[in-house]
XYZ file of C-alpha atoms in Angstrom:
682
model
C -21.993 13.630 17.473
C -18.574 13.766 17.049
C -16.161 11.213 15.528
C -17.752 8.115 14.251
C -17.182 5.128 11.865
C -20.703 3.227 10.567
C -21.320 0.535 8.056
C -24.675 0.005 5.640
C -26.232 0.085 2.556
C -26.824 2.950 0.262
C -30.138 3.535 -0.881
C -30.436 7.077 -2.276
C -27.905 9.085 -4.025
C -28.156 12.684 -5.363
C -25.718 15.545 -5.983
C -26.225 19.363 -6.371
C -23.857 22.213 -7.590
C -22.936 24.817 -5.211
C -20.579 27.642 -5.612
C -16.902 27.645 -6.114
C -17.341 24.712 -9.086
C -17.991 22.663 -6.388
C -20.732 19.573 -6.030
C -22.455 18.374 -2.556
C -22.360 14.850 -2.538
C -25.383 13.428 -0.483
C -26.446 9.336 -0.108
C -28.400 7.768 2.453
C -27.050 4.526 4.115
C -28.947 2.265 6.698
C -27.896 -1.329 8.370
C -32.062 -2.000 8.410
C -32.342 -1.098 11.986
C -31.527 2.788 11.507
C -30.571 5.041 8.820
C -27.931 8.202 8.372
C -27.273 10.474 5.806
C -24.086 10.900 4.439
C -22.646 14.181 2.450
C -19.249 15.319 1.586
C -17.933 17.860 -0.953
C -16.442 17.121 -4.371
C -14.389 19.315 -6.869
C -15.919 19.693 -9.800
C -13.518 17.651 -11.888
C -13.819 14.639 -9.396
C -18.353 14.490 -9.544
C -17.917 11.759 -12.480
C -15.493 9.768 -10.617
C -17.394 9.895 -7.501
C -20.584 8.983 -9.251
C -19.332 5.605 -10.624
C -17.922 4.709 -7.336
C -20.365 5.705 -4.894
C -24.089 4.662 -5.961
C -26.993 2.947 -4.495
C -26.958 -0.877 -3.698
C -23.328 -0.533 -2.698
C -22.329 -1.890 1.385
C -19.650 0.794 2.607
C -18.198 1.778 5.978
C -17.920 5.342 6.440
C -15.612 7.359 9.006
C -16.735 10.743 9.418
C -17.973 13.847 11.775
C -21.906 13.452 13.528
C -23.278 16.682 13.621
C -26.291 18.493 13.243
C -27.253 19.745 9.834
C -28.427 23.095 9.733
C -29.838 22.796 6.168
C -31.883 19.360 6.644
C -32.241 20.059 9.957
C -31.424 16.477 11.383
C -28.325 14.723 12.261
C -25.822 14.256 9.193
C -22.267 12.903 8.693
C -19.627 14.713 6.658
C -17.631 11.927 5.149
C -14.042 11.639 5.268
C -13.544 8.020 4.368
C -15.611 5.793 2.543
C -14.686 2.168 2.000
C -16.609 -0.059 -0.064
C -17.232 -3.518 1.492
C -17.480 -7.041 -0.204
C -21.686 -7.887 0.252
C -22.394 -11.489 1.173
C -24.705 -13.270 -1.092
C -26.592 -15.969 0.069
C -26.454 -19.115 -1.578
C -28.068 -22.567 -1.494
C -25.490 -25.160 -1.376
C -27.664 -28.306 -0.899
C -26.534 -31.102 -3.598
C -30.128 -31.667 -4.520
C -32.350 -28.360 -4.265
C -36.260 -28.036 -3.077
C -38.780 -26.228 -4.984
C -41.172 -23.463 -3.409
C -44.524 -24.285 -3.959
C -46.263 -21.416 -1.902
C -45.333 -17.982 -2.965
C -46.391 -14.720 -3.190
C -45.658 -11.627 -5.269
C -46.612 -7.878 -4.960
C -49.673 -8.538 -6.855
C -50.947 -10.201 -3.549
C -52.436 -7.089 -2.646
C -51.578 -5.356 0.537
C -50.203 -8.583 1.584
C -47.035 -9.507 0.199
C -43.655 -6.861 -0.892
C -41.505 -8.381 -3.331
C -41.684 -8.183 -7.431
C -42.040 -11.398 -8.703
C -39.007 -10.861 -11.074
C -36.828 -10.780 -7.988
C -37.895 -13.992 -6.642
C -37.488 -15.814 -9.689
C -34.188 -14.435 -10.052
C -33.167 -15.419 -6.491
C -34.461 -18.806 -7.075
C -32.748 -19.137 -10.423
C -29.227 -17.789 -8.461
C -29.757 -20.520 -6.116
C -29.633 -23.852 -8.650
C -33.692 -24.414 -8.143
C -35.108 -25.777 -10.872
C -38.630 -24.242 -10.689
C -40.312 -22.239 -8.773
C -44.438 -21.815 -8.357
C -46.447 -18.255 -8.298
C -49.260 -18.409 -6.303
C -50.741 -15.362 -5.372
C -54.221 -14.466 -3.403
C -57.032 -15.349 -5.847
C -55.043 -13.492 -8.968
C -52.615 -14.144 -11.834
C -51.381 -10.601 -12.730
C -47.817 -11.265 -11.839
C -47.495 -14.419 -14.802
C -45.987 -12.030 -17.666
C -43.233 -10.590 -15.454
C -42.474 -14.213 -14.046
C -42.490 -15.776 -17.490
C -40.113 -12.829 -18.763
C -38.100 -13.544 -15.807
C -38.083 -17.391 -16.293
C -36.717 -16.829 -20.068
C -33.821 -14.655 -18.712
C -32.693 -16.776 -15.715
C -33.820 -20.091 -17.385
C -36.069 -21.498 -14.799
C -39.659 -23.438 -14.752
C -42.096 -21.256 -13.573
C -45.126 -23.534 -11.753
C -48.050 -21.159 -12.776
C -50.729 -21.168 -9.635
C -52.763 -19.574 -7.175
C -53.988 -19.365 -3.394
C -57.779 -19.302 -4.007
C -60.273 -18.882 -1.437
C -62.373 -22.037 -1.584
C -65.677 -22.030 -0.728
C -66.740 -25.416 0.882
C -70.466 -26.180 -0.407
C -69.901 -29.508 -0.636
C -71.881 -30.727 3.373
C -71.892 -27.542 5.252
C -75.031 -29.047 7.212
C -75.259 -32.665 8.210
C -72.474 -34.876 9.153
C -71.623 -38.673 9.299
C -75.533 -38.724 8.179
C -77.300 -42.421 8.326
C -80.282 -41.832 6.870
C -82.028 -41.153 10.175
C -85.782 -40.551 9.836
C -86.654 -36.562 10.520
C -89.330 -37.968 13.359
C -86.576 -39.858 15.117
C -84.725 -39.022 18.267
C -82.237 -35.688 18.439
C -80.086 -34.310 21.039
C -79.466 -30.601 20.988
C -76.573 -29.712 22.840
C -74.988 -26.756 24.001
C -71.367 -26.266 26.234
C -69.657 -23.138 27.699
C -65.798 -22.836 28.039
C -62.731 -21.238 29.478
C -61.732 -19.835 25.939
C -61.975 -21.003 22.076
C -59.254 -24.381 21.957
C -60.636 -27.306 22.703
C -57.082 -28.733 23.479
C -56.051 -25.764 25.660
C -59.244 -24.696 27.505
C -61.958 -26.517 29.346
C -65.563 -27.284 29.159
C -67.862 -25.452 32.370
C -71.099 -26.310 31.492
C -72.991 -28.653 29.271
C -76.811 -28.173 28.292
C -78.681 -31.091 26.329
C -82.320 -31.321 25.608
C -83.769 -34.540 23.595
C -86.265 -34.142 20.641
C -88.415 -36.636 19.546
C -91.148 -35.846 16.492
C -90.854 -32.572 17.128
C -91.445 -32.971 20.810
C -89.431 -32.268 23.935
C -88.789 -35.586 26.057
C -86.005 -35.387 27.836
C -83.413 -32.591 29.377
C -79.597 -33.017 30.467
C -77.675 -30.355 32.561
C -74.452 -30.125 34.303
C -71.919 -27.901 35.362
C -68.340 -28.993 34.924
C -65.143 -28.286 37.216
C -62.721 -27.492 34.523
C -59.606 -27.626 36.983
C -58.847 -23.994 36.355
C -59.580 -20.722 37.025
C -62.499 -19.039 34.865
C -61.092 -16.044 32.768
C -62.778 -13.007 33.768
C -63.864 -12.217 30.483
C -66.060 -15.293 30.419
C -67.810 -15.036 33.786
C -68.798 -11.677 32.336
C -70.199 -13.251 29.403
C -71.740 -16.455 30.920
C -72.241 -15.421 34.359
C -70.640 -18.790 35.669
C -67.997 -18.257 38.164
C -65.407 -20.488 40.121
C -67.733 -20.887 43.127
C -70.770 -22.085 40.929
C -68.180 -25.049 39.405
C -66.112 -26.030 42.385
C -67.737 -28.826 43.853
C -69.080 -29.756 40.436
C -67.943 -33.431 38.688
C -64.977 -33.586 36.423
C -65.540 -33.503 32.715
C -64.526 -37.303 32.611
C -67.735 -37.859 34.695
C -70.236 -35.701 33.049
C -68.744 -37.119 30.061
C -70.278 -40.544 30.871
C -73.291 -39.820 31.725
C -74.046 -37.180 29.007
C -72.798 -39.850 26.009
C -75.296 -42.451 27.998
C -77.902 -39.440 27.248
C -77.167 -39.064 23.986
C -77.199 -42.686 22.751
C -77.365 -43.269 18.937
C -79.067 -40.276 18.368
C -78.000 -37.445 15.959
C -76.316 -34.322 17.612
C -77.903 -31.183 16.658
C -75.670 -27.874 17.611
C -75.498 -24.277 16.512
C -71.878 -23.915 15.246
C -71.180 -27.172 15.412
C -67.507 -27.590 15.007
C -66.595 -26.006 18.346
C -69.376 -27.750 20.449
C -68.367 -30.926 19.227
C -64.484 -30.161 19.013
C -64.756 -29.780 22.635
C -66.891 -32.804 23.202
C -64.570 -35.182 20.829
C -61.143 -34.172 22.098
C -62.337 -35.120 25.920
C -64.262 -38.128 24.348
C -60.812 -39.360 22.652
C -58.917 -38.361 26.233
C -61.106 -40.851 27.609
C -60.611 -43.561 25.075
C -64.476 -43.178 23.543
C -65.731 -42.488 19.866
C -68.413 -40.105 19.002
C -69.566 -40.910 15.861
C -73.544 -40.320 15.848
C -74.643 -37.858 12.865
C -74.302 -34.304 13.188
C -76.548 -31.614 12.493
C -75.149 -27.758 12.386
C -77.954 -25.359 13.019
C -75.774 -22.214 11.821
C -74.828 -23.469 8.453
C -78.664 -24.854 8.399
C -80.613 -21.061 9.233
C -77.599 -19.809 6.960
C -79.460 -21.490 3.911
C -82.705 -21.490 4.814
C -82.736 -17.423 5.824
C -80.055 -16.091 3.352
C -81.730 -12.397 4.065
C -80.760 -12.557 7.733
C -77.285 -11.668 7.459
C -75.919 -12.538 10.728
C -76.856 -15.994 12.310
C -75.691 -15.952 16.100
C -78.287 -17.799 18.078
C -79.926 -14.808 19.256
C -80.711 -13.349 15.919
C -81.868 -16.252 14.552
C -83.910 -17.081 17.898
C -85.616 -13.421 17.537
C -86.115 -14.315 13.884
C -88.571 -17.419 14.296
C -89.754 -15.998 17.557
C -87.990 -18.187 20.034
C -87.759 -16.923 23.347
C -84.091 -16.830 24.832
C -83.882 -15.528 28.268
C -80.521 -16.789 29.558
C -78.074 -16.364 26.606
C -74.608 -17.939 27.098
C -76.127 -20.535 29.599
C -75.702 -24.217 28.213
C -79.140 -25.769 28.958
C -80.939 -22.330 27.863
C -78.961 -21.544 24.663
C -79.751 -25.686 24.236
C -83.282 -25.424 24.407
C -83.411 -22.397 22.237
C -81.489 -23.872 19.543
C -83.760 -27.003 19.778
C -86.946 -24.816 19.009
C -85.325 -23.242 16.689
C -84.297 -26.832 14.641
C -87.869 -27.924 15.045
C -89.194 -24.900 13.464
C -87.108 -25.855 10.860
C -87.847 -29.175 10.356
C -90.913 -28.293 10.183
C -90.181 -26.287 7.118
C -88.244 -28.787 5.507
C -90.952 -31.397 5.842
C -92.912 -29.053 4.071
C -90.471 -29.305 0.848
C -90.710 -33.120 1.227
C -87.810 -34.177 3.656
C -88.040 -37.157 5.199
C -84.584 -38.124 6.560
C -81.321 -36.130 7.501
C -79.893 -37.603 4.214
C -82.420 -35.405 2.449
C -81.690 -31.967 4.134
C -78.129 -31.050 2.041
C -80.230 -32.391 -1.244
C -83.299 -29.611 -0.689
C -80.874 -27.168 0.243
C -77.873 -27.665 -1.676
C -78.918 -24.897 -4.437
C -79.692 -22.158 -2.223
C -75.481 -21.937 -0.762
C -75.342 -17.994 0.025
C -71.522 -17.717 -1.187
C -71.539 -14.258 0.226
C -72.129 -15.922 4.006
C -70.385 -19.230 3.899
C -67.081 -19.531 5.089
C -63.952 -19.774 2.732
C -60.516 -21.788 2.861
C -57.276 -21.106 1.584
C -55.996 -23.585 -1.187
C -53.210 -24.012 -3.576
C -53.886 -24.657 -7.509
C -51.088 -25.611 -9.618
C -51.232 -25.577 -13.672
C -49.937 -28.840 -14.775
C -50.437 -28.120 -18.571
C -52.245 -25.653 -21.174
C -55.465 -27.449 -20.322
C -55.104 -26.777 -16.664
C -53.991 -22.996 -17.878
C -57.083 -22.649 -19.404
C -59.598 -24.087 -16.683
C -57.350 -22.312 -14.268
C -58.183 -18.794 -16.166
C -61.790 -20.132 -16.380
C -61.996 -20.589 -12.426
C -60.239 -16.806 -11.490
C -62.698 -15.096 -14.021
C -65.725 -16.849 -12.626
C -64.652 -16.319 -9.156
C -64.485 -12.514 -9.699
C -67.316 -12.127 -11.594
C -69.681 -14.893 -10.158
C -68.736 -15.846 -6.708
C -67.139 -12.220 -5.524
C -67.640 -11.004 -1.948
C -64.993 -9.082 -0.372
C -62.530 -11.133 -2.069
C -63.057 -13.802 -5.210
C -64.043 -17.149 -4.138
C -64.100 -21.030 -5.749
C -66.601 -22.721 -4.628
C -65.633 -26.477 -5.119
C -68.452 -27.403 -7.271
C -66.435 -24.422 -9.797
C -63.070 -26.323 -9.088
C -64.484 -30.174 -9.956
C -66.029 -28.748 -13.184
C -62.812 -27.334 -14.033
C -60.657 -29.763 -12.295
C -58.736 -31.172 -15.358
C -55.023 -30.428 -15.796
C -54.738 -28.915 -12.456
C -53.167 -29.692 -8.719
C -54.602 -29.184 -5.940
C -52.691 -28.627 -2.448
C -54.404 -28.010 1.026
C -52.477 -24.557 1.711
C -51.736 -22.862 4.884
C -53.468 -22.848 8.657
C -56.216 -20.797 6.775
C -57.019 -24.234 4.690
C -59.335 -26.496 5.265
C -57.359 -28.985 6.294
C -55.251 -27.641 9.125
C -58.614 -25.743 10.163
C -60.651 -28.981 10.596
C -57.409 -30.556 12.405
C -57.392 -27.175 14.758
C -61.164 -27.506 15.380
C -60.880 -31.208 16.473
C -62.637 -32.199 13.481
C -63.675 -36.213 13.364
C -61.242 -38.588 11.618
C -63.487 -39.417 8.815
C -64.374 -35.517 8.555
C -60.455 -35.040 8.352
C -59.694 -37.969 6.390
C -62.590 -37.014 3.598
C -60.937 -33.336 3.472
C -57.118 -35.077 3.099
C -58.551 -37.273 0.180
C -59.791 -34.006 -1.451
C -56.515 -32.481 -2.395
C -53.593 -34.189 -4.604
C -51.037 -32.532 -1.984
C -50.667 -31.888 1.636
C -48.881 -28.905 2.857
C -46.936 -28.114 6.004
C -45.199 -24.941 7.090
C -42.133 -23.785 9.534
C -43.287 -23.401 12.943
C -43.031 -19.386 12.671
C -45.587 -19.167 10.566
C -48.192 -20.544 12.665
C -46.573 -18.820 15.750
C -49.827 -16.565 15.926
C -51.780 -19.433 16.848
C -50.438 -19.732 20.225
C -50.623 -16.018 20.939
C -54.366 -16.399 20.028
C -55.000 -19.318 22.535
C -55.984 -21.684 19.564
C -52.953 -23.480 20.277
C -50.991 -24.185 23.273
C -47.305 -24.660 22.563
C -44.725 -24.690 19.494
C -44.537 -28.244 19.904
C -48.482 -28.647 19.716
C -47.741 -27.006 16.564
C -44.964 -29.361 15.535
C -47.609 -32.296 16.595
C -49.948 -30.991 14.036
C -47.133 -31.107 11.142
C -46.580 -34.761 12.195
C -50.168 -35.431 12.208
C -50.464 -34.325 8.417
C -47.434 -36.393 7.361
C -49.054 -39.405 8.979
C -52.395 -38.265 6.752
C -50.016 -38.288 3.808
C -49.007 -41.674 4.530
C -52.121 -42.964 5.455
C -53.988 -41.597 1.966
C -50.809 -42.009 0.064
C -50.715 -38.108 -0.761
C -47.510 -36.292 -0.889
C -46.699 -33.764 2.259
C -44.479 -30.999 0.991
C -42.952 -28.329 3.578
C -43.230 -24.526 2.147
C -42.129 -21.249 3.228
C -45.663 -19.500 2.343
C -42.853 -16.523 0.888
C -44.157 -13.309 1.344
C -40.804 -11.226 1.083
C -37.453 -12.243 0.305
C -35.213 -11.942 3.275
C -35.917 -11.581 7.115
C -34.961 -8.136 7.083
C -37.741 -7.213 4.551
C -40.616 -7.850 6.971
C -41.162 -4.284 8.062
C -42.302 -3.515 4.443
C -44.980 -6.215 5.065
C -45.497 -4.356 8.785
C -46.316 -1.192 7.259
C -49.258 -2.653 4.496
C -50.666 -4.533 7.470
C -50.525 -1.549 10.311
C -52.460 0.266 7.211
C -54.931 -2.416 7.512
C -55.623 -1.783 11.089
C -54.231 -5.333 12.342
C -53.418 -5.218 15.617
C -50.562 -7.718 15.561
C -48.673 -6.014 12.421
C -45.648 -5.943 14.768
C -44.988 -9.473 15.154
C -44.428 -10.598 11.946
C -44.314 -14.535 10.792
C -40.978 -15.270 9.199
C -42.248 -15.553 5.912
C -39.369 -15.175 3.505
C -37.601 -17.300 0.934
C -35.525 -19.896 2.470
C -33.046 -22.150 1.158
C -33.150 -26.239 1.067
C -30.577 -26.581 4.432
C -32.776 -23.688 6.105
C -35.882 -25.784 5.320
C -34.172 -28.969 6.397
C -33.217 -27.770 9.470
C -36.677 -26.181 10.285
C -38.065 -29.754 9.640
C -35.325 -31.962 11.655
C -37.833 -32.802 14.409
C -39.643 -35.103 11.702
C -36.222 -37.237 11.210
C -33.770 -36.951 8.837
C -35.361 -39.245 6.233
C -39.114 -37.511 6.674
C -37.559 -34.166 6.503
C -35.555 -34.827 3.461
C -38.845 -36.125 1.665
C -41.414 -33.307 2.346
C -38.522 -30.623 1.847
C -36.761 -31.661 -1.213
C -38.222 -35.121 -2.957
C -41.718 -34.391 -2.608
C -41.631 -30.584 -4.315
C -39.428 -31.656 -6.593
C -42.142 -34.569 -7.348
C -44.801 -31.993 -7.773
C -42.439 -29.965 -9.772
C -41.776 -32.850 -12.337
C -45.637 -33.438 -13.245
C -45.486 -29.511 -14.401
C -44.995 -28.898 -17.936
C -42.835 -25.910 -18.805
C -45.854 -23.375 -20.261
C -46.049 -19.679 -21.582
C -49.087 -18.218 -19.269
C -49.756 -16.343 -22.916
C -49.466 -17.612 -26.290
C -46.586 -15.943 -27.872
C -47.997 -14.164 -31.528
C -50.676 -11.842 -32.438
C -54.242 -13.193 -32.263
C -56.801 -10.656 -33.585
C -60.432 -11.706 -33.404
C -62.225 -13.397 -36.592
C -65.372 -12.173 -38.341
C -66.968 -13.872 -41.421
C -66.316 -11.327 -44.603
C -64.567 -8.619 -42.664
C -61.690 -8.484 -45.773
C -64.756 -7.944 -48.288
C -66.895 -5.527 -46.449
C -64.032 -3.208 -45.281
C -62.779 -3.398 -49.076
C -66.375 -2.523 -50.164
C -66.824 -0.073 -47.672
C -63.511 2.207 -48.876
C -64.404 1.556 -52.878
C -67.999 2.578 -52.527
C -67.320 5.767 -50.519
C -63.851 6.414 -52.874
C -66.492 5.974 -55.905
C -68.949 8.456 -54.548
C -66.419 11.065 -54.130
C -63.964 10.592 -56.871
C -66.019 8.897 -59.451
C -65.884 5.875 -61.515
C -63.306 5.401 -62.854
C -61.006 6.393 -59.549
C -58.342 9.113 -60.149
C -54.591 7.196 -60.894
C -53.375 8.757 -57.412
C -56.290 7.492 -55.523
C -56.399 4.122 -56.927
C -52.947 3.707 -56.371
C -53.098 4.603 -52.351
C -56.364 2.589 -52.025
C -54.910 -0.268 -53.848
C -51.925 -0.217 -51.806
C -53.662 0.259 -48.251
C -56.136 -2.300 -48.823
C -53.648 -4.996 -49.782
C -51.837 -4.003 -47.218
C -54.367 -4.188 -44.284
C -55.893 -7.783 -45.558
C -52.488 -9.384 -45.871
C -51.483 -8.523 -42.754
C -54.888 -9.971 -41.033
C -55.686 -6.064 -39.627
C -59.045 -6.132 -41.664
C -61.155 -6.945 -38.882
C -59.262 -4.217 -36.857
C -60.822 -1.832 -39.351
C -63.980 -3.500 -39.415
C -64.557 -2.917 -35.665
C -63.781 0.807 -35.779
C -66.040 1.466 -38.469
C -68.727 -0.417 -36.739
C -68.301 1.961 -33.371
C -67.772 4.935 -34.723
C -71.200 4.444 -36.961
C -72.902 3.159 -34.016
C -71.710 6.442 -31.849
C -72.681 8.894 -34.711
C -75.734 7.483 -35.313
C -76.711 7.504 -31.517
C -75.422 11.432 -31.817
C -72.189 10.879 -30.349
C -69.474 12.912 -32.339
C -66.017 11.164 -32.679
C -62.943 12.588 -33.608
C -61.240 9.312 -34.311
C -57.599 9.367 -35.542
C -55.221 7.520 -33.535
C -52.644 4.954 -35.388
C -54.776 5.251 -38.239
C -54.817 8.734 -38.923
C -52.857 8.486 -41.699
C -54.860 5.987 -43.228
C -56.974 6.812 -46.622
C -58.587 3.413 -46.207
C -60.110 4.740 -42.397
C -61.119 7.852 -44.025
C -62.984 6.232 -46.544
C -64.526 3.618 -44.230
C -65.555 6.653 -42.174
C -63.458 5.888 -39.316
C -61.538 8.770 -39.337
C -62.342 12.276 -40.360
C -58.641 12.802 -41.577
C -58.080 12.590 -45.418
C -54.631 11.367 -45.757
C -54.037 12.803 -49.092
C -51.945 15.390 -50.541
C -54.248 18.785 -49.982
C -56.984 18.994 -52.976
C -60.528 20.461 -53.796
C -63.288 17.804 -54.014
C -65.678 19.389 -57.001
C -69.107 18.882 -56.007
C -69.976 17.694 -59.713
C -67.754 14.770 -60.214
C -68.684 14.588 -64.109
C -66.812 17.662 -64.540
C -63.412 16.483 -63.209
C -61.728 13.194 -63.847
C -58.506 13.607 -62.187
C -56.825 15.731 -59.296
C -54.647 18.282 -60.224
C -51.023 18.088 -59.569
């Protein structure tokens, strides 16, 4: 309370007339940490002046008395002085500007907050030559973006961030043509957590099978060198005391690899188990290149009716005993029995080698169960635009499950005219790196895309919070690794903001959206705001000045230059075409007029009919009239009364064709015997 001075932006204004020829002027002001209501009294003669000089969007400094307002029952400021302040305008002062290739508008439902027109206006104001629109799975922002681009003279790169379904190789990796009767080592591990880099292995269990029979077994605790978290002990039953005298992972890994030899490896959720094994093998200077079969994906394809595919669920379905779940040797034995049963079924289908497995099951991928990854699709030209629309339509009609999914096969069927980017941390490439995929696997993924994407460290800081990554430096290393992949496979690497809101302060709006959806980390928003060229160059300075400029400026402009300046919807009208529509609508109208008014038609009827028919046919509306006529006729024949009028309510042709019951000629009587009357009365 008391005399105060505050600064902020006005965001709501109203005025009310009160007694004594006076007005009370009320506005709300905010500094984006808190807001206040400000009031003052105005003489009637001054209200117009005040309305013009105190309005929404202004930045002001207010001096006045802070007090409890009995009317609004909250704190308010009774202003005595109001001073307009100059607002700071953020500019992109770089000589050569970047291009944003990953941006979401309000059309990314419940995820992004800024209207696309404002984003386009900001990019144009900064002097950017282009900006991409990549909403999640949809293209509804295109018309507004196109309209804003015309007003602001900037190129729109039309695109989408799709949910890419990897239906290419979900079961067998690094296949070498091994016979299904050969040796397989089925393994399982227990760990202190989910991150292969940060967490440690505590137990390894493996069984070897040949020709469907168990021939050997491997089991060992591993001293992780760190304390086992309480929740892991509760889950697995493995305590610090149990592993205290056990060998290190280096010792156990040597024995495990000797046990495995050249056999194909089998695991339930192989990306997890093999991620840990490969990571530790790399640290020991060893390479694990054996074929891998993932029974999780195998069961998804073979038993789509299950819905859930945890090891205990699949074991119960196939009648496999699982007594000590979450103990490595027991889980590996159960997985082996599941695998043997699956192999028996596959042999009945003619499978002879592990190469045949994918081909035999390839047509039975259950898109509702398979994992999807984010990917950026950008349109190069009109061919690509048409192909993108086909992909979007099919993803919503044929492959929709919680979100519109895009199988790789669908994408490859309509690949012409499109540019494909690897997207964010939810993309296939980033996920493979996080999960310690093999070099061959990561290389194959990188080669699939036209360009690779990296983002500011803050965008992915949540990976540290959830334990998948150990530090910010590891996030930088991942970005450095993606840059090296680009160099190795000759793929441009681009730095994007993954824009979800305009300015840093706007994160509060996205926080509200995410909290409403139940996200527990809604209050920890990533800095997904639209950055200037210099801000991005500073963000990626750890790559070195030359490489930072390449990924921020040079390569984003390179991608932009591949894209033509196109319109999302062609200008003009495009009525449907029906052969003979003009003749049919004319015949319907002429015949009905003859039935009512006789032959020849009265002059007033003939003139009106000819005038309307000429206008309808000349301007290409005959098809629209014929469609309406068929719809009304069908409804009436089915017993549904139609009171059609609309924009054709004043059309005599519409009445004669049976579209509307309204006769738009001047009021007149129709004689039941046309031969008695040859003309309408005046």
